[in-house]
């Protein structure tokens, strides 16, 4: 009678959540695993009753009744056969029954010592591990379950980066597997101070997010702030690092990214060596690094793999190209519409001859061409790869030539738009290149209204906005504003590696016990 009452009371305790999602969202209830297999069987059959790939089987383990739970679509059936079922068969020789959690841990060491095992106490843990590709074993009379990692190892192979290509340097890139991405970083930083902390974000997705940093180098205040922001994320789903980036960044209303993302392990490893913190999101090959400053977006890992003279020259080209990508159309409008006296006389006659018969003012011309190019660029990206590139190139050539012959735009304007577009592609980071696309249109409109004076006002507003930005408390314009003399060796030009012996001063923290800022700057800058 007492046993019956106990079963009824446990049924009442477990009646509320009816789905896996409900159970995971009610973790605070922390319902313990039942000692009665019948209740467990009913419970998890109810949770996964609509999932055709769910498997729940009764087994005999160590002379006792047990249950084995897993999702067929998430596990490797060969692992279940070799790592679990064969060893379960071996346990039949054991005469002593398992009645306590302590005995279960001893049993695990005897039969499952070579596999990845987690011990579970609560029902929501059972559901989460089953959904993560683990196989869960429950034994009658014990409130502790065993979760054995049998997840399928199917994943994309490590390939060359398609977004940040280089000529000289490592060719590997991150994948969608968080464990693979962590291993790619650990292969480069063989340091026991490299810390990897895991978080679960997303009510429905329970996405794994790992923050990685060097404990002896990273600023503890920034690490604490990143932890706080990740824990404070309250959304239903996280599918990509871009979701997390928008949720934890300092300021959303800005065209400039305040968090750096890369799919290159060497780039992320170099950032960690500098004292930055990386955030790896499961399911995406792009890893976030923070804090970030403006000058970081003009550097690539290849700058440190070739001679400093060539690296410095190419870096200056990037700065010039970025500047041209958002101010060149505005300069054209200002000169041709308001300030003809600044143009050489011979060129003025040429421009007027080209514009003869063009029915639109310069601002309408350039907006028309810029909008057309943006449409073609987006079409080239979204269309199937086999035809996308051909459509974008042919479309640009044909439409540009046809527009000139039809007298809609002038020849020089086509050159300006083409040069602007090419300059925008020079940026190593795609999200940072997008900033110039937005700024370009704003600067075109203000210049069309006020001339070059308006362009100067727009540039001042952009610089003021940059000065106000922060990335986890770090000034976005550092080391230019505030100006840090010792960091100028790796801003516009790169000094020889022998002179790059200190980490960025804006990343240093001298408050850590037993470690001054000077001692933390020891070592090479990657």
mmCIF file with all atom_site columns, C-alpha atoms in Angstrom, residues 135-228:
data_model
loop_
_atom_site.group_PDB
_atom_site.id
_atom_site.type_symbol
_atom_site.label_atom_id
_atom_site.label_alt_id
_atom_site.label_comp_id
_atom_site.label_asym_id
_atom_site.label_entity_id
_atom_site.label_seq_id
_atom_site.pdbx_PDB_ins_code
_atom_site.Cartn_x
_atom_site.Cartn_y
_atom_site.Cartn_z
_atom_site.occupancy
_atom_site.B_iso_or_equiv
_atom_site.pdbx_formal_charge
_atom_site.auth_seq_id
_atom_site.auth_comp_id
_atom_site.auth_asym_id
_atom_site.auth_atom_id
_atom_site.pdbx_PDB_model_num
ATOM 1  C CA . UNK A 1 135 ? 22.306 7.537  -24.943 1.00 0.00 ? 135 UNK A CA 1
ATOM 2  C CA . UNK A 1 136 ? 20.803 7.550  -21.459 1.00 0.00 ? 136 UNK A CA 1
ATOM 3  C CA . UNK A 1 137 ? 20.670 4.470  -19.217 1.00 0.00 ? 137 UNK A CA 1
ATOM 4  C CA . UNK A 1 138 ? 18.286 4.380  -16.252 1.00 0.00 ? 138 UNK A CA 1
ATOM 5  C CA . UNK A 1 139 ? 18.426 1.551  -13.704 1.00 0.00 ? 139 UNK A CA 1
ATOM 6  C CA . UNK A 1 140 ? 15.578 0.500  -11.427 1.00 0.00 ? 140 UNK A CA 1
ATOM 7  C CA . UNK A 1 141 ? 15.875 1.718  -7.841  1.00 0.00 ? 141 UNK A CA 1
ATOM 8  C CA . UNK A 1 142 ? 18.428 4.467  -8.558  1.00 0.00 ? 142 UNK A CA 1
ATOM 9  C CA . UNK A 1 143 ? 17.724 8.184  -8.944  1.00 0.00 ? 143 UNK A CA 1
ATOM 10 C CA . UNK A 1 144 ? 20.902 8.675  -10.981 1.00 0.00 ? 144 UNK A CA 1
ATOM 11 C CA . UNK A 1 145 ? 21.114 8.080  -14.725 1.00 0.00 ? 145 UNK A CA 1
ATOM 12 C CA . UNK A 1 146 ? 24.093 7.592  -17.017 1.00 0.00 ? 146 UNK A CA 1
ATOM 13 C CA . UNK A 1 147 ? 24.425 9.558  -20.274 1.00 0.00 ? 147 UNK A CA 1
ATOM 14 C CA . UNK A 1 148 ? 26.952 8.089  -22.709 1.00 0.00 ? 148 UNK A CA 1
ATOM 15 C CA . UNK A 1 149 ? 28.161 10.133 -25.650 1.00 0.00 ? 149 UNK A CA 1
ATOM 16 C CA . UNK A 1 150 ? 27.114 8.285  -28.803 1.00 0.00 ? 150 UNK A CA 1
ATOM 17 C CA . UNK A 1 151 ? 26.500 11.343 -30.977 1.00 0.00 ? 151 UNK A CA 1
ATOM 18 C CA . UNK A 1 152 ? 26.964 10.892 -34.696 1.00 0.00 ? 152 UNK A CA 1
ATOM 19 C CA . UNK A 1 153 ? 30.283 12.253 -35.923 1.00 0.00 ? 153 UNK A CA 1
ATOM 20 C CA . UNK A 1 154 ? 28.940 13.374 -39.304 1.00 0.00 ? 154 UNK A CA 1
ATOM 21 C CA . UNK A 1 155 ? 30.133 16.924 -39.980 1.00 0.00 ? 155 UNK A CA 1
ATOM 22 C CA . UNK A 1 156 ? 31.672 19.102 -42.650 1.00 0.00 ? 156 UNK A CA 1
ATOM 23 C CA . UNK A 1 157 ? 35.364 18.525 -43.201 1.00 0.00 ? 157 UNK A CA 1
ATOM 24 C CA . UNK A 1 158 ? 37.911 21.224 -42.395 1.00 0.00 ? 158 UNK A CA 1
ATOM 25 C CA . UNK A 1 159 ? 38.301 23.218 -45.600 1.00 0.00 ? 159 UNK A CA 1
ATOM 26 C CA . UNK A 1 160 ? 39.890 26.407 -46.841 1.00 0.00 ? 160 UNK A CA 1
ATOM 27 C CA . UNK A 1 161 ? 38.204 29.668 -45.868 1.00 0.00 ? 161 UNK A CA 1
ATOM 28 C CA . UNK A 1 162 ? 35.927 31.065 -48.584 1.00 0.00 ? 162 UNK A CA 1
ATOM 29 C CA . UNK A 1 163 ? 35.390 34.474 -46.991 1.00 0.00 ? 163 UNK A CA 1
ATOM 30 C CA . UNK A 1 164 ? 38.888 35.467 -45.821 1.00 0.00 ? 164 UNK A CA 1
ATOM 31 C CA . UNK A 1 165 ? 41.241 34.022 -48.384 1.00 0.00 ? 165 UNK A CA 1
ATOM 32 C CA . UNK A 1 166 ? 45.023 34.465 -48.181 1.00 0.00 ? 166 UNK A CA 1
ATOM 33 C CA . UNK A 1 167 ? 47.934 33.435 -50.387 1.00 0.00 ? 167 UNK A CA 1
ATOM 34 C CA . UNK A 1 168 ? 50.478 32.525 -47.720 1.00 0.00 ? 168 UNK A CA 1
ATOM 35 C CA . UNK A 1 169 ? 49.494 30.996 -44.403 1.00 0.00 ? 169 UNK A CA 1
ATOM 36 C CA . UNK A 1 170 ? 47.352 28.201 -42.940 1.00 0.00 ? 170 UNK A CA 1
ATOM 37 C CA . UNK A 1 171 ? 44.518 27.038 -45.171 1.00 0.00 ? 171 UNK A CA 1
ATOM 38 C CA . UNK A 1 172 ? 42.209 25.527 -42.551 1.00 0.00 ? 172 UNK A CA 1
ATOM 39 C CA . UNK A 1 173 ? 39.020 27.176 -41.339 1.00 0.00 ? 173 UNK A CA 1
ATOM 40 C CA . UNK A 1 174 ? 36.400 26.643 -38.664 1.00 0.00 ? 174 UNK A CA 1
ATOM 41 C CA . UNK A 1 175 ? 33.452 24.283 -39.154 1.00 0.00 ? 175 UNK A CA 1
ATOM 42 C CA . UNK A 1 176 ? 29.963 24.072 -37.641 1.00 0.00 ? 176 UNK A CA 1
ATOM 43 C CA . UNK A 1 177 ? 31.176 21.768 -34.830 1.00 0.00 ? 177 UNK A CA 1
ATOM 44 C CA . UNK A 1 178 ? 32.045 23.554 -31.587 1.00 0.00 ? 178 UNK A CA 1
ATOM 45 C CA . UNK A 1 179 ? 34.386 20.760 -30.453 1.00 0.00 ? 179 UNK A CA 1
ATOM 46 C CA . UNK A 1 180 ? 36.281 20.883 -33.758 1.00 0.00 ? 180 UNK A CA 1
ATOM 47 C CA . UNK A 1 181 ? 36.625 24.658 -33.507 1.00 0.00 ? 181 UNK A CA 1
ATOM 48 C CA . UNK A 1 182 ? 37.974 24.463 -29.959 1.00 0.00 ? 182 UNK A CA 1
ATOM 49 C CA . UNK A 1 183 ? 40.509 21.847 -31.033 1.00 0.00 ? 183 UNK A CA 1
ATOM 50 C CA . UNK A 1 184 ? 41.700 24.094 -33.908 1.00 0.00 ? 184 UNK A CA 1
ATOM 51 C CA . UNK A 1 185 ? 42.417 26.843 -31.385 1.00 0.00 ? 185 UNK A CA 1
ATOM 52 C CA . UNK A 1 186 ? 44.059 24.529 -28.851 1.00 0.00 ? 186 UNK A CA 1
ATOM 53 C CA . UNK A 1 187 ? 46.398 23.174 -31.525 1.00 0.00 ? 187 UNK A CA 1
ATOM 54 C CA . UNK A 1 188 ? 47.762 26.683 -31.914 1.00 0.00 ? 188 UNK A CA 1
ATOM 55 C CA . UNK A 1 189 ? 47.742 27.742 -28.253 1.00 0.00 ? 189 UNK A CA 1
ATOM 56 C CA . UNK A 1 190 ? 49.174 24.905 -26.178 1.00 0.00 ? 190 UNK A CA 1
ATOM 57 C CA . UNK A 1 191 ? 48.834 26.757 -22.909 1.00 0.00 ? 191 UNK A CA 1
ATOM 58 C CA . UNK A 1 192 ? 47.159 25.501 -19.706 1.00 0.00 ? 192 UNK A CA 1
ATOM 59 C CA . UNK A 1 193 ? 45.986 29.074 -19.121 1.00 0.00 ? 193 UNK A CA 1
ATOM 60 C CA . UNK A 1 194 ? 43.671 28.786 -22.134 1.00 0.00 ? 194 UNK A CA 1
ATOM 61 C CA . UNK A 1 195 ? 40.217 28.662 -20.555 1.00 0.00 ? 195 UNK A CA 1
ATOM 62 C CA . UNK A 1 196 ? 37.052 27.379 -22.269 1.00 0.00 ? 196 UNK A CA 1
ATOM 63 C CA . UNK A 1 197 ? 33.760 28.138 -20.490 1.00 0.00 ? 197 UNK A CA 1
ATOM 64 C CA . UNK A 1 198 ? 30.463 26.766 -21.759 1.00 0.00 ? 198 UNK A CA 1
ATOM 65 C CA . UNK A 1 199 ? 27.008 28.391 -21.714 1.00 0.00 ? 199 UNK A CA 1
ATOM 66 C CA . UNK A 1 200 ? 23.583 27.289 -22.955 1.00 0.00 ? 200 UNK A CA 1
ATOM 67 C CA . UNK A 1 201 ? 21.564 30.006 -24.697 1.00 0.00 ? 201 UNK A CA 1
ATOM 68 C CA . UNK A 1 202 ? 18.119 29.824 -26.267 1.00 0.00 ? 202 UNK A CA 1
ATOM 69 C CA . UNK A 1 203 ? 14.976 28.494 -24.622 1.00 0.00 ? 203 UNK A CA 1
ATOM 70 C CA . UNK A 1 204 ? 14.201 26.149 -27.508 1.00 0.00 ? 204 UNK A CA 1
ATOM 71 C CA . UNK A 1 205 ? 17.578 25.527 -29.148 1.00 0.00 ? 205 UNK A CA 1
ATOM 72 C CA . UNK A 1 206 ? 19.811 25.279 -26.046 1.00 0.00 ? 206 UNK A CA 1
ATOM 73 C CA . UNK A 1 207 ? 22.747 26.345 -28.209 1.00 0.00 ? 207 UNK A CA 1
ATOM 74 C CA . UNK A 1 208 ? 26.204 25.737 -26.757 1.00 0.00 ? 208 UNK A CA 1
ATOM 75 C CA . UNK A 1 209 ? 28.376 28.844 -26.570 1.00 0.00 ? 209 UNK A CA 1
ATOM 76 C CA . UNK A 1 210 ? 32.009 28.639 -25.461 1.00 0.00 ? 210 UNK A CA 1
ATOM 77 C CA . UNK A 1 211 ? 34.046 31.685 -24.463 1.00 0.00 ? 211 UNK A CA 1
ATOM 78 C CA . UNK A 1 212 ? 37.801 31.141 -24.787 1.00 0.00 ? 212 UNK A CA 1
ATOM 79 C CA . UNK A 1 213 ? 40.564 33.327 -23.392 1.00 0.00 ? 213 UNK A CA 1
ATOM 80 C CA . UNK A 1 214 ? 44.020 33.282 -21.809 1.00 0.00 ? 214 UNK A CA 1
ATOM 81 C CA . UNK A 1 215 ? 43.449 33.677 -18.092 1.00 0.00 ? 215 UNK A CA 1
ATOM 82 C CA . UNK A 1 216 ? 46.898 35.190 -17.497 1.00 0.00 ? 216 UNK A CA 1
ATOM 83 C CA . UNK A 1 217 ? 46.393 37.854 -20.183 1.00 0.00 ? 217 UNK A CA 1
ATOM 84 C CA . UNK A 1 218 ? 42.693 38.704 -20.594 1.00 0.00 ? 218 UNK A CA 1
ATOM 85 C CA . UNK A 1 219 ? 41.196 41.589 -18.653 1.00 0.00 ? 219 UNK A CA 1
ATOM 86 C CA . UNK A 1 220 ? 39.022 39.951 -15.947 1.00 0.00 ? 220 UNK A CA 1
ATOM 87 C CA . UNK A 1 221 ? 36.539 42.847 -16.021 1.00 0.00 ? 221 UNK A CA 1
ATOM 88 C CA . UNK A 1 222 ? 35.904 42.307 -19.732 1.00 0.00 ? 222 UNK A CA 1
ATOM 89 C CA . UNK A 1 223 ? 35.578 38.541 -19.203 1.00 0.00 ? 223 UNK A CA 1
ATOM 90 C CA . UNK A 1 224 ? 33.030 39.123 -16.425 1.00 0.00 ? 224 UNK A CA 1
ATOM 91 C CA . UNK A 1 225 ? 31.100 41.565 -18.614 1.00 0.00 ? 225 UNK A CA 1
ATOM 92 C CA . UNK A 1 226 ? 30.938 39.052 -21.479 1.00 0.00 ? 226 UNK A CA 1
ATOM 93 C CA . UNK A 1 227 ? 29.731 36.335 -19.087 1.00 0.00 ? 227 UNK A CA 1
ATOM 94 C CA . UNK A 1 228 ? 27.064 38.684 -17.761 1.00 0.00 ? 228 UNK A CA 1
#
